[in-house]
PDB file of C-alpha atoms in Angstrom:
ATOM      1  CA  UNK A 175      -6.330  91.330 -14.237  1.00 46.00           C
ATOM      2  CA  UNK A 176      -3.863  91.149 -11.372  1.00 44.00           C
ATOM      3  CA  UNK A 177      -0.399  89.866 -12.197  1.00 46.00           C
ATOM      4  CA  UNK A 178       0.369  86.332 -11.115  1.00 44.00           C
ATOM      5  CA  UNK A 179       2.142  86.123  -7.770  1.00 42.00           C
ATOM      6  CA  UNK A 180       5.868  85.382  -7.976  1.00 42.00           C
ATOM      7  CA  UNK A 181       6.874  81.770  -7.629  1.00 40.00           C
ATOM      8  CA  UNK A 182       8.225  80.931  -4.164  1.00 40.00           C
ATOM      9  CA  UNK A 183      11.955  80.513  -3.841  1.00 40.00           C
ATOM     10  CA  UNK A 184      13.027  76.857  -3.943  1.00 39.00           C
ATOM     11  CA  UNK A 185      13.489  75.128  -0.624  1.00 40.00           C
ATOM     12  CA  UNK A 186      16.969  73.760   0.226  1.00 39.00           C
ATOM     13  CA  UNK A 187      15.661  70.240  -0.379  1.00 37.00           C
ATOM     14  CA  UNK A 188      15.062  71.177  -4.049  1.00 41.00           C
ATOM     15  CA  UNK A 189      18.676  72.325  -4.417  1.00 39.00           C
ATOM     16  CA  UNK A 190      20.250  69.231  -2.821  1.00 47.00           C
ATOM     17  CA  UNK A 191      17.444  66.644  -2.828  1.00 49.00           C
ATOM     18  CA  UNK A 192      19.627  63.683  -1.861  1.00 61.00           C
ATOM     19  CA  UNK A 193      21.389  65.163   1.140  1.00 79.00           C
ATOM     20  CA  UNK A 194      18.621  65.407   3.754  1.00 84.00           C
ATOM     21  CA  UNK A 195      17.257  61.843   3.425  1.00 85.00           C
ATOM     22  CA  UNK A 196      20.779  60.432   3.106  1.00 84.00           C
ATOM     23  CA  UNK A 197      21.873  62.139   6.317  1.00 88.00           C
ATOM     24  CA  UNK A 198      18.890  60.783   8.186  1.00 88.00           C
ATOM     25  CA  UNK A 199      19.234  57.253   6.757  1.00 87.00           C
ATOM     26  CA  UNK A 200      22.985  57.005   7.418  1.00 86.00           C
ATOM     27  CA  UNK A 201      22.542  58.187  11.013  1.00 88.00           C
ATOM     28  CA  UNK A 202      19.898  55.530  11.617  1.00 88.00           C
ATOM     29  CA  UNK A 203      22.049  52.909   9.926  1.00 85.00           C
ATOM     30  CA  UNK A 204      24.868  53.838  12.324  1.00 83.00           C
ATOM     31  CA  UNK A 205      22.423  53.433  15.260  1.00 85.00           C
ATOM     32  CA  UNK A 206      23.150  56.953  16.509  1.00 87.00           C
ATOM     33  CA  UNK A 207      20.707  59.294  18.164  1.00 90.00           C
ATOM     34  CA  UNK A 208      20.435  62.829  16.843  1.00 91.00           C
ATOM     35  CA  UNK A 209      22.282  64.097  19.932  1.00 92.00           C
ATOM     36  CA  UNK A 210      25.109  61.525  19.675  1.00 89.00           C
ATOM     37  CA  UNK A 211      25.644  62.106  15.952  1.00 90.00           C
ATOM     38  CA  UNK A 212      25.632  65.886  16.370  1.00 91.00           C
ATOM     39  CA  UNK A 213      28.154  65.710  19.217  1.00 90.00           C
ATOM     40  CA  UNK A 214      30.488  63.452  17.182  1.00 88.00           C
ATOM     41  CA  UNK A 215      30.337  65.769  14.162  1.00 88.00           C
ATOM     42  CA  UNK A 216      30.796  68.958  16.178  1.00 88.00           C
ATOM     43  CA  UNK A 217      27.268  70.238  15.477  1.00 90.00           C
ATOM     44  CA  UNK A 218      24.357  71.155  17.691  1.00 91.00           C
ATOM     45  CA  UNK A 219      21.370  68.724  17.627  1.00 92.00           C
ATOM     46  CA  UNK A 220      19.165  71.546  16.336  1.00 93.00           C
ATOM     47  CA  UNK A 221      21.557  72.247  13.452  1.00 91.00           C
ATOM     48  CA  UNK A 222      21.788  68.567  12.496  1.00 92.00           C
ATOM     49  CA  UNK A 223      17.992  68.314  12.628  1.00 91.00           C
ATOM     50  CA  UNK A 224      17.703  71.227  10.198  1.00 90.00           C
ATOM     51  CA  UNK A 225      20.197  69.516   7.862  1.00 89.00           C
ATOM     52  CA  UNK A 226      18.218  66.264   7.976  1.00 89.00           C
ATOM     53  CA  UNK A 227      14.947  68.030   7.191  1.00 88.00           C
ATOM     54  CA  UNK A 228      16.426  70.091   4.370  1.00 85.00           C
ATOM     55  CA  UNK A 229      15.966  73.458   6.061  1.00 85.00           C
ATOM     56  CA  UNK A 230      19.725  74.103   5.974  1.00 84.00           C
ATOM     57  CA  UNK A 231      22.366  73.157   3.424  1.00 80.00           C
ATOM     58  CA  UNK A 232      25.570  71.612   4.790  1.00 80.00           C
ATOM     59  CA  UNK A 233      28.960  73.130   4.022  1.00 77.00           C
ATOM     60  CA  UNK A 234      31.832  70.931   2.854  1.00 73.00           C
ATOM     61  CA  UNK A 235      33.438  70.865   6.333  1.00 77.00           C
ATOM     62  CA  UNK A 236      30.126  69.660   7.784  1.00 82.00           C
ATOM     63  CA  UNK A 237      29.800  66.962   5.118  1.00 81.00           C
ATOM     64  CA  UNK A 238      33.333  65.744   5.809  1.00 81.00           C
ATOM     65  CA  UNK A 239      32.711  65.626   9.557  1.00 84.00           C
ATOM     66  CA  UNK A 240      29.408  63.755   9.088  1.00 88.00           C
ATOM     67  CA  UNK A 241      31.007  61.334   6.616  1.00 83.00           C
ATOM     68  CA  UNK A 242      33.635  60.424   9.216  1.00 81.00           C
ATOM     69  CA  UNK A 243      30.998  60.088  11.916  1.00 86.00           C
ATOM     70  CA  UNK A 244      28.961  57.648   9.801  1.00 84.00           C
ATOM     71  CA  UNK A 245      31.973  55.802   8.394  1.00 79.00           C
ATOM     72  CA  UNK A 246      31.225  56.726   4.789  1.00 79.00           C
ATOM     73  CA  UNK A 247      32.226  59.256   2.131  1.00 74.00           C
ATOM     74  CA  UNK A 248      30.939  62.639   1.052  1.00 73.00           C
ATOM     75  CA  UNK A 249      29.917  61.046  -2.250  1.00 69.00           C
ATOM     76  CA  UNK A 250      27.530  58.682  -0.477  1.00 73.00           C
ATOM     77  CA  UNK A 251      26.109  61.557   1.560  1.00 75.00           C
ATOM     78  CA  UNK A 252      25.377  63.323  -1.725  1.00 72.00           C
ATOM     79  CA  UNK A 253      23.759  60.204  -3.182  1.00 67.00           C
ATOM     80  CA  UNK A 254      26.496  59.613  -5.749  1.00 62.00           C
ATOM     81  CA  UNK A 255      27.380  56.087  -6.828  1.00 56.00           C
ATOM     82  CA  UNK A 256      30.979  54.793  -6.858  1.00 54.00           C
ATOM     83  CA  UNK A 257      30.554  53.741 -10.496  1.00 47.00           C
ATOM     84  CA  UNK A 258      30.450  57.415 -11.515  1.00 49.00           C
ATOM     85  CA  UNK A 259      33.908  58.249 -10.239  1.00 56.00           C
ATOM     86  CA  UNK A 260      36.834  58.755 -12.595  1.00 67.00           C
ATOM     87  CA  UNK A 261      40.549  58.351 -12.006  1.00 72.00           C
ATOM     88  CA  UNK A 262      41.290  61.779 -13.535  1.00 77.00           C
ATOM     89  CA  UNK A 263      39.910  65.091 -12.238  1.00 73.00           C
ATOM     90  CA  UNK A 264      40.163  67.949 -14.737  1.00 77.00           C
ATOM     91  CA  UNK A 265      40.943  71.448 -13.535  1.00 76.00           C
ATOM     92  CA  UNK A 266      37.777  72.792 -15.174  1.00 76.00           C
ATOM     93  CA  UNK A 267      35.687  70.326 -13.139  1.00 76.00           C
ATOM     94  CA  UNK A 268      37.060  71.418  -9.753  1.00 77.00           C
ATOM     95  CA  UNK A 269      34.150  73.495  -8.481  1.00 79.00           C
ATOM     96  CA  UNK A 270      34.956  75.801  -5.589  1.00 83.00           C
ATOM     97  CA  UNK A 271      33.153  75.558  -2.247  1.00 83.00           C
ATOM     98  CA  UNK A 272      33.549  78.426   0.241  1.00 82.00           C
ATOM     99  CA  UNK A 273      33.087  78.185   3.999  1.00 77.00           C
ATOM    100  CA  UNK A 274      34.177  80.871   6.438  1.00 75.00           C
ATOM    101  CA  UNK A 275      36.779  82.295   4.067  1.00 81.00           C
ATOM    102  CA  UNK A 276      38.238  78.878   3.240  1.00 84.00           C
ATOM    103  CA  UNK A 277      37.921  77.771  -0.393  1.00 87.00           C
ATOM    104  CA  UNK A 278      37.935  74.062  -1.236  1.00 86.00           C
ATOM    105  CA  UNK A 279      38.278  72.288  -4.578  1.00 85.00           C
ATOM    106  CA  UNK A 280      37.975  68.504  -4.867  1.00 81.00           C
ATOM    107  CA  UNK A 281      41.306  67.374  -6.337  1.00 79.00           C
ATOM    108  CA  UNK A 282      40.728  63.614  -6.248  1.00 76.00           C
ATOM    109  CA  UNK A 283      38.099  61.111  -7.258  1.00 68.00           C
ATOM    110  CA  UNK A 284      35.084  60.984  -4.904  1.00 63.00           C
ATOM    111  CA  UNK A 285      34.135  57.854  -3.028  1.00 58.00           C
ATOM    112  CA  UNK A 286      37.666  56.983  -1.907  1.00 64.00           C
ATOM    113  CA  UNK A 287      38.979  56.388   1.589  1.00 64.00           C
ATOM    114  CA  UNK A 288      41.704  58.961   0.900  1.00 73.00           C
ATOM    115  CA  UNK A 289      40.452  62.413  -0.052  1.00 77.00           C
ATOM    116  CA  UNK A 290      42.463  65.088  -1.897  1.00 84.00           C
ATOM    117  CA  UNK A 291      41.614  68.783  -1.846  1.00 86.00           C
ATOM    118  CA  UNK A 292      43.072  72.012  -3.139  1.00 90.00           C
ATOM    119  CA  UNK A 293      42.537  74.541  -0.359  1.00 90.00           C
ATOM    120  CA  UNK A 294      42.894  78.294  -0.008  1.00 92.00           C
ATOM    121  CA  UNK A 295      43.654  79.196   3.621  1.00 90.00           C
ATOM    122  CA  UNK A 296      42.695  82.792   4.538  1.00 89.00           C
ATOM    123  CA  UNK A 297      45.114  84.934   6.532  1.00 88.00           C
ATOM    124  CA  UNK A 298      45.226  84.215  10.272  1.00 74.00           C
ATOM    125  CA  UNK A 299      42.810  81.316   9.970  1.00 58.00           C
ATOM    126  CA  UNK A 300      42.073  78.991  12.905  1.00 59.00           C
ATOM    127  CA  UNK A 301      43.743  81.096  15.593  1.00 55.00           C
ATOM    128  CA  UNK A 302      44.151  78.790  18.588  1.00 60.00           C
ATOM    129  CA  UNK A 303      41.955  75.961  17.252  1.00 67.00           C
ATOM    130  CA  UNK A 304      43.777  72.661  17.769  1.00 74.00           C
ATOM    131  CA  UNK A 305      42.692  69.449  16.064  1.00 76.00           C
ATOM    132  CA  UNK A 306      43.166  65.873  17.268  1.00 75.00           C
ATOM    133  CA  UNK A 307      41.565  62.903  15.486  1.00 69.00           C
ATOM    134  CA  UNK A 308      42.482  59.495  14.003  1.00 67.00           C
ATOM    135  CA  UNK A 309      43.968  59.327  10.514  1.00 73.00           C
ATOM    136  CA  UNK A 310      46.829  60.675   8.440  1.00 83.00           C
ATOM    137  CA  UNK A 311      47.294  64.014   6.716  1.00 88.00           C
ATOM    138  CA  UNK A 312      49.618  65.306   4.034  1.00 92.00           C
ATOM    139  CA  UNK A 313      49.844  68.863   2.777  1.00 94.00           C
ATOM    140  CA  UNK A 314      51.956  70.633   0.159  1.00 97.00           C
ATOM    141  CA  UNK A 315      52.256  74.412  -0.014  1.00 97.00           C
ATOM    142  CA  UNK A 316      51.645  75.809  -3.504  1.00 97.00           C
ATOM    143  CA  UNK A 317      51.556  79.547  -2.794  1.00 97.00           C
ATOM    144  CA  UNK A 318      52.085  81.766   0.236  1.00 96.00           C
ATOM    145  CA  UNK A 319      53.522  80.829   3.598  1.00 96.00           C
ATOM    146  CA  UNK A 320      51.930  78.527   6.139  1.00 94.00           C
ATOM    147  CA  UNK A 321      52.374  78.216   9.908  1.00 93.00           C
ATOM    148  CA  UNK A 322      52.042  74.612  11.098  1.00 93.00           C
ATOM    149  CA  UNK A 323      51.936  73.509  14.744  1.00 91.00           C
ATOM    150  CA  UNK A 324      52.492  69.809  15.488  1.00 92.00           C
ATOM    151  CA  UNK A 325      52.444  69.014  19.181  1.00 91.00           C
ATOM    152  CA  UNK A 326      55.026  71.304  20.788  1.00 92.00           C
ATOM    153  CA  UNK A 327      56.851  71.997  17.509  1.00 94.00           C
ATOM    154  CA  UNK A 328      56.172  75.010  15.276  1.00 94.00           C
ATOM    155  CA  UNK A 329      57.100  75.142  11.579  1.00 96.00           C
ATOM    156  CA  UNK A 330      57.104  77.813   8.868  1.00 96.00           C
ATOM    157  CA  UNK A 331      56.353  76.296   5.452  1.00 97.00           C
ATOM    158  CA  UNK A 332      57.122  78.025   2.146  1.00 97.00           C
ATOM    159  CA  UNK A 333      56.029  77.076  -1.394  1.00 97.00           C
ATOM    160  CA  UNK A 334      57.379  73.627  -2.215  1.00 97.00           C
ATOM    161  CA  UNK A 335      57.447  72.512   1.436  1.00 98.00           C
ATOM    162  CA  UNK A 336      55.248  69.638   2.603  1.00 97.00           C
ATOM    163  CA  UNK A 337      54.244  67.883   5.813  1.00 96.00           C
ATOM    164  CA  UNK A 338      52.989  64.335   6.480  1.00 94.00           C
ATOM    165  CA  UNK A 339      51.803  63.488   9.982  1.00 91.00           C
ATOM    166  CA  UNK A 340      49.571  61.360  12.183  1.00 86.00           C
ATOM    167  CA  UNK A 341      46.343  63.231  12.916  1.00 80.00           C
ATOM    168  CA  UNK A 342      46.443  62.106  16.556  1.00 81.00           C
ATOM    169  CA  UNK A 343      49.254  64.627  16.971  1.00 87.00           C
ATOM    170  CA  UNK A 344      47.614  67.890  18.099  1.00 89.00           C
ATOM    171  CA  UNK A 345      47.846  70.185  15.094  1.00 88.00           C
ATOM    172  CA  UNK A 346      46.743  73.498  13.645  1.00 87.00           C
ATOM    173  CA  UNK A 347      47.579  75.576  10.584  1.00 88.00           C
ATOM    174  CA  UNK A 348      47.374  79.263   9.707  1.00 89.00           C
ATOM    175  CA  UNK A 349      48.306  81.373   6.703  1.00 93.00           C
ATOM    176  CA  UNK A 350      51.204  83.747   7.415  1.00 93.00           C
ATOM    177  CA  UNK A 351      50.613  86.093   4.458  1.00 92.00           C
ATOM    178  CA  UNK A 352      47.832  88.657   4.032  1.00 92.00           C
ATOM    179  CA  UNK A 353      46.857  87.062   0.732  1.00 93.00           C
ATOM    180  CA  UNK A 354      46.478  83.681   2.413  1.00 93.00           C
ATOM    181  CA  UNK A 355      48.053  80.411   1.329  1.00 95.00           C
ATOM    182  CA  UNK A 356      47.235  77.813  -1.304  1.00 95.00           C
ATOM    183  CA  UNK A 357      47.904  74.164  -0.599  1.00 94.00           C
ATOM    184  CA  UNK A 358      47.209  70.609  -1.660  1.00 93.00           C
ATOM    185  CA  UNK A 359      45.741  68.588   1.184  1.00 90.00           C
ATOM    186  CA  UNK A 360      45.245  64.824   1.423  1.00 87.00           C
ATOM    187  CA  UNK A 361      43.601  63.079   4.355  1.00 81.00           C
ATOM    188  CA  UNK A 362      42.006  59.767   5.260  1.00 74.00           C
ATOM    189  CA  UNK A 363      38.346  59.500   6.192  1.00 57.00           C
ATOM    190  CA  UNK A 364      38.236  57.309   9.273  1.00 46.00           C
ATOM    191  CA  UNK A 365      35.154  56.569  11.368  1.00 40.00           C
ATOM    192  CA  UNK A 366      35.714  58.077  14.789  1.00 37.00           C
ATOM    193  CA  UNK A 367      33.416  59.825  17.295  1.00 37.00           C
ATOM    194  CA  UNK A 368      36.179  62.360  17.909  1.00 33.00           C
ATOM    195  CA  UNK A 369      36.895  63.089  14.238  1.00 34.00           C
ATOM    196  CA  UNK A 370      36.984  66.763  13.328  1.00 38.00           C
ATOM    197  CA  UNK A 371      37.888  68.475  10.103  1.00 48.00           C
ATOM    198  CA  UNK A 372      41.390  69.873  10.543  1.00 51.00           C
ATOM    199  CA  UNK A 373      40.791  72.637   8.007  1.00 62.00           C
ATOM    200  CA  UNK A 374      38.376  75.501   8.014  1.00 60.00           C
ATOM    201  CA  UNK A 375      36.024  77.016  10.580  1.00 59.00           C
ATOM    202  CA  UNK A 376      34.710  74.897  13.432  1.00 51.00           C
ATOM    203  CA  UNK A 377      31.239  73.595  12.610  1.00 45.00           C
ATOM    204  CA  UNK A 378      28.368  74.092  14.983  1.00 41.00           C
ATOM    205  CA  UNK A 379      28.882  77.536  16.430  1.00 37.00           C
ATOM    206  CA  UNK A 380      32.615  77.724  16.982  1.00 36.00           C
ATOM    207  CA  UNK A 381      33.074  75.030  19.621  1.00 35.00           C
ATOM    208  CA  UNK A 382      36.799  74.341  20.006  1.00 34.00           C
ATOM    209  CA  UNK A 383      38.114  70.755  20.037  1.00 34.00           C
ATOM    210  CA  UNK A 384      39.839  69.783  23.248  1.00 33.00           C
ATOM    211  CA  UNK A 385      43.526  69.082  23.774  1.00 33.00           C
ATOM    212  CA  UNK A 386      46.779  70.288  22.297  1.00 32.00           C
ATOM    213  CA  UNK A 387      49.013  73.306  22.794  1.00 29.00           C
ATOM    214  CA  UNK A 388      47.714  76.858  23.102  1.00 26.00           C
TER     215      UNK A 388
END
């Protein structure tokens, strides 16, 4: 008797069943076309379509960008309910998410308007990518050295240094050490068609946001 054929690998929709329908429903609730939503989130329409049909899994930067575009939170995109959130986040519960060499750990309760992350910034990250979007940001360097550009000013941040700034100021960050930098990062999730995640690789094929110093 022939051996039974191997079971097919699970589709992305089986791994994250709530994401695809939530993305589609929130876009329709926001009265945005596929093209308009993709442009606001820094994705291509084809990529967003694959996310909505479950053929691709979104990275954390993509989820953050889509949450801002739809005026919601990553928790709602994932189908989580606000009642499940706790005030305390234990270190053992901070699961790591990697995207383009960046490593993210949720350091605050989900479902809030202010989001806290622990982030590892790889060496030389972002290059000449400049971010401009509504909101506020605060970062605190835990390990390594960080290069921060705010408008026309350049800063070198060491462990223990912090920065708090308006996100409408053109900004970019990069790790100055070969081992990268570790930082705490807090930002507000504001609904804006021009919102872009100020950390990590650019979503949607490397398109660079406009404006700011070079």
